[in-house]
């Protein structure tokens, strides 16, 4: 019985190793939406000048597929900055290779008459070569828009119109993705109808399908099942991408589960901020793939610029700081409060900050901080090298924090003035000990 239990235990570990190896080998296909996804959830948005400055940064970082914006929002006659941006790129002759814009599906009437959506007309007029065209499949998503028979008529007609009217890269056909905005809802609520649409998409001349968990409410195992279901119907040559919003805290786990179940990659913004309260960002996905030892990611993207670029974009979009405790990119993500928390380059699944363009800093938490953390924070605040502070002084600082907390004092020792005051008290306490041991008056 013990042998059988060990075999089961070993099988579980081997399964985990196999999944990590798959993630290490994947070459993720990504469409970056930092020019649209993040401004949607922003307090201030992005101006034309800011977009013009961001685009070359995204290219330099390594993105080959970039969405310039969305053209299918309400009030199409009231232009947005996205419109101005694409018009400027067109009028200045900017190379738009790899560029996409999001559009809505046109509608085909029962008699075969096709009416392109205003967003499709804009795509043509702005000369953007590729598109992600959005559809809805769930009852809530389609409500007030179209029914299933209309969708089934309109999808092929819409793709045909795009191929006949949009000039793609190097004069060829446009690259078309169909995004199912409510993809997870659709599989959960109407699986048979969703299978039918997937079968229809499988036969269309498109590059791929993307799906969203647009409220971030589905658990990772559910997202994985929906991806596996879609992958079972779509041909292997057709790309399948996911986009997961934050809602219940599952987003990054769901993204990993999607990859393990057959997704080819993701679309999203580089920083965390997104339309709701955040999303499984491309920055986080890249960082998490690097943890597994993925060399395709490190060879394609300038990972040493990931942290500063992601945080700079989020600061721009929010007109405020990145939340301190945001994983990977937050100010506290790489502030050591205990030396044992240090991530090492030679340990599996660790991601030291220098791998993504960051560096270790320190913070003091009175209950747990050790000599390394306290010395590091003291050196940061004082501007002196860490070796200037002897172990006995740092140890006394730790002792004093414990004593003061036991006396009911709640002090934020991480604040510069407080850490320096604590240091002064530690010197005084040590001097008093020396005085007592020497027999001199205190």
GROMACS .gro file of N, CA, C and O in nm, residues 1-11:
model
   44
    1UNK      N    1   0.084  -0.121   0.000
    1UNK     CA    2   0.000   0.000   0.000
    1UNK      C    3   0.087   0.125   0.000
    1UNK      O    4   0.059   0.223  -0.068
    2UNK      N    5   0.195   0.125   0.077
    2UNK     CA    6   0.286   0.239   0.082
    2UNK      C    7   0.349   0.263  -0.055
    2UNK      O    8   0.363   0.377  -0.100
    3UNK      N    9   0.383   0.154  -0.124
    3UNK     CA   10   0.443   0.168  -0.257
    3UNK      C   11   0.342   0.230  -0.354
    3UNK      O   12   0.377   0.318  -0.433
    4UNK      N   13   0.217   0.187  -0.347
    4UNK     CA   14   0.114   0.243  -0.434
    4UNK      C   15   0.092   0.391  -0.407
    4UNK      O   16   0.075   0.472  -0.499
    5UNK      N   17   0.093   0.427  -0.277
    5UNK     CA   18   0.075   0.568  -0.242
    5UNK      C   19   0.190   0.651  -0.295
    5UNK      O   20   0.170   0.763  -0.345
    6UNK      N   21   0.311   0.598  -0.286
    6UNK     CA   22   0.428   0.672  -0.338
    6UNK      C   23   0.422   0.685  -0.489
    6UNK      O   24   0.460   0.788  -0.545
    7UNK      N   25   0.373   0.584  -0.554
    7UNK     CA   26   0.359   0.592  -0.699
    7UNK      C   27   0.258   0.699  -0.740
    7UNK      O   28   0.279   0.774  -0.836
    8UNK      N   29   0.147   0.707  -0.666
    8UNK     CA   30   0.049   0.811  -0.694
    8UNK      C   31   0.107   0.949  -0.667
    8UNK      O   32   0.082   1.045  -0.742
    9UNK      N   33   0.183   0.958  -0.557
    9UNK     CA   34   0.245   1.086  -0.523
    9UNK      C   35   0.345   1.127  -0.631
    9UNK      O   36   0.350   1.244  -0.673
   10UNK      N   37   0.425   1.032  -0.677
   10UNK     CA   38   0.522   1.061  -0.782
   10UNK      C   39   0.453   1.100  -0.912
   10UNK      O   40   0.499   1.189  -0.983
   11UNK      N   41   0.342   1.035  -0.940
   11UNK     CA   42   0.268   1.068  -1.062
   11UNK      C   43   0.216   1.210  -1.057
   11UNK      O   44   0.217   1.282  -1.158
   0.00000   0.00000   0.00000
